[in-house]
XYZ file of C-alpha atoms in Angstrom:
110
model
C 0.000 0.000 0.000
C 1.264 3.466 -0.875
C -0.163 6.386 1.040
C 0.273 10.130 0.755
C -1.441 12.492 3.176
C -1.137 16.009 4.514
C -0.448 15.689 8.262
C -2.163 19.037 8.908
C -5.534 17.680 7.801
C -7.793 15.412 9.836
C -8.392 12.720 7.242
C -9.342 9.185 8.246
C -9.970 6.132 6.105
C -10.670 2.463 6.640
C -9.983 -0.487 4.383
C -13.064 -2.288 5.615
C -16.704 -1.477 6.344
C -17.055 -0.906 10.098
C -20.812 -0.347 9.721
C -21.489 -3.888 8.495
C -21.380 -5.460 11.965
C -24.081 -3.067 13.155
C -26.442 -2.904 10.197
C -25.948 -5.746 7.725
C -26.695 -9.402 8.126
C -25.461 -10.580 4.718
C -28.419 -12.879 4.336
C -30.932 -13.116 1.504
C -34.675 -13.264 2.171
C -34.424 -16.984 1.358
C -32.050 -17.413 4.302
C -29.056 -17.992 2.039
C -25.887 -16.585 3.615
C -24.212 -14.147 1.214
C -21.540 -12.761 3.531
C -20.128 -13.947 6.848
C -20.542 -10.812 8.975
C -19.803 -11.248 12.696
C -22.310 -9.811 15.172
C -20.571 -10.797 18.396
C -20.415 -8.344 21.297
C -16.780 -7.567 20.389
C -17.559 -7.018 16.684
C -20.407 -4.636 17.515
C -18.252 -2.802 20.102
C -15.476 -2.224 17.554
C -17.965 -0.935 14.985
C -19.532 1.384 17.551
C -16.082 2.660 18.554
C -15.332 3.682 14.956
C -18.746 5.307 14.564
C -18.372 7.304 17.788
C -14.818 8.337 16.889
C -15.756 9.580 13.407
C -18.837 11.448 14.642
C -16.861 13.086 17.464
C -14.253 14.237 14.941
C -17.010 15.712 12.761
C -18.492 17.518 15.751
C -15.112 19.180 16.335
C -15.475 20.986 13.001
C -16.839 24.523 12.949
C -18.398 23.957 9.514
C -22.180 24.350 9.647
C -24.986 24.934 7.179
C -26.531 28.390 7.255
C -29.995 26.931 7.852
C -31.814 23.603 8.133
C -33.215 24.268 4.647
C -29.709 24.580 3.185
C -28.705 21.387 4.970
C -31.749 19.502 3.645
C -30.858 20.431 0.070
C -27.536 18.594 0.465
C -28.870 15.409 2.083
C -29.399 12.282 0.011
C -32.663 11.324 1.730
C -34.892 13.250 -0.679
C -33.298 11.629 -3.746
C -34.959 8.650 -5.461
C -33.520 5.256 -4.596
C -34.151 1.678 -5.572
C -33.200 -1.683 -4.179
C -30.791 -3.480 -6.465
C -31.724 -6.873 -7.837
C -29.988 -9.392 -5.579
C -26.860 -10.852 -7.159
C -23.552 -12.078 -5.817
C -22.069 -8.617 -6.420
C -25.141 -6.747 -5.178
C -26.853 -8.553 -2.292
C -30.473 -7.754 -1.450
C -29.564 -5.344 1.364
C -27.779 -2.917 -0.970
C -29.695 0.308 -1.594
C -28.569 2.179 -4.680
C -28.863 5.788 -5.712
C -28.434 6.330 -9.456
C -28.087 9.914 -10.644
C -28.567 10.824 -14.295
C -28.705 7.214 -15.443
C -31.486 4.893 -16.540
C -32.934 2.704 -13.836
C -33.637 -0.982 -14.542
C -37.313 -0.184 -15.186
C -36.355 2.356 -17.877
C -37.190 5.492 -15.883
C -34.591 8.119 -15.125
C -33.630 9.774 -11.858
C -33.521 13.555 -11.450
């Protein structure tokens, strides 16, 4: 791995998905296991540690939106989404946002 970073900036990255232990079960509706995701007390504690750490770092920033309306305009929640067709590469728990591209049913987003 080669890494280059500015030590004056607070930039963090992970090479894994710490949220999976908290929110994903890796199991299809049929019960078929698609991913082996641990949900032990230790696995959940580690995931929660990363979440708390990242959120605390964000709270340390003075950057704020001018108003709740300005903030809402930037959030993804009001954008159309669709659940991907379950495949090996896209399990049934993956929610996808597609901007400016055709959706599987032929309609277009925004």
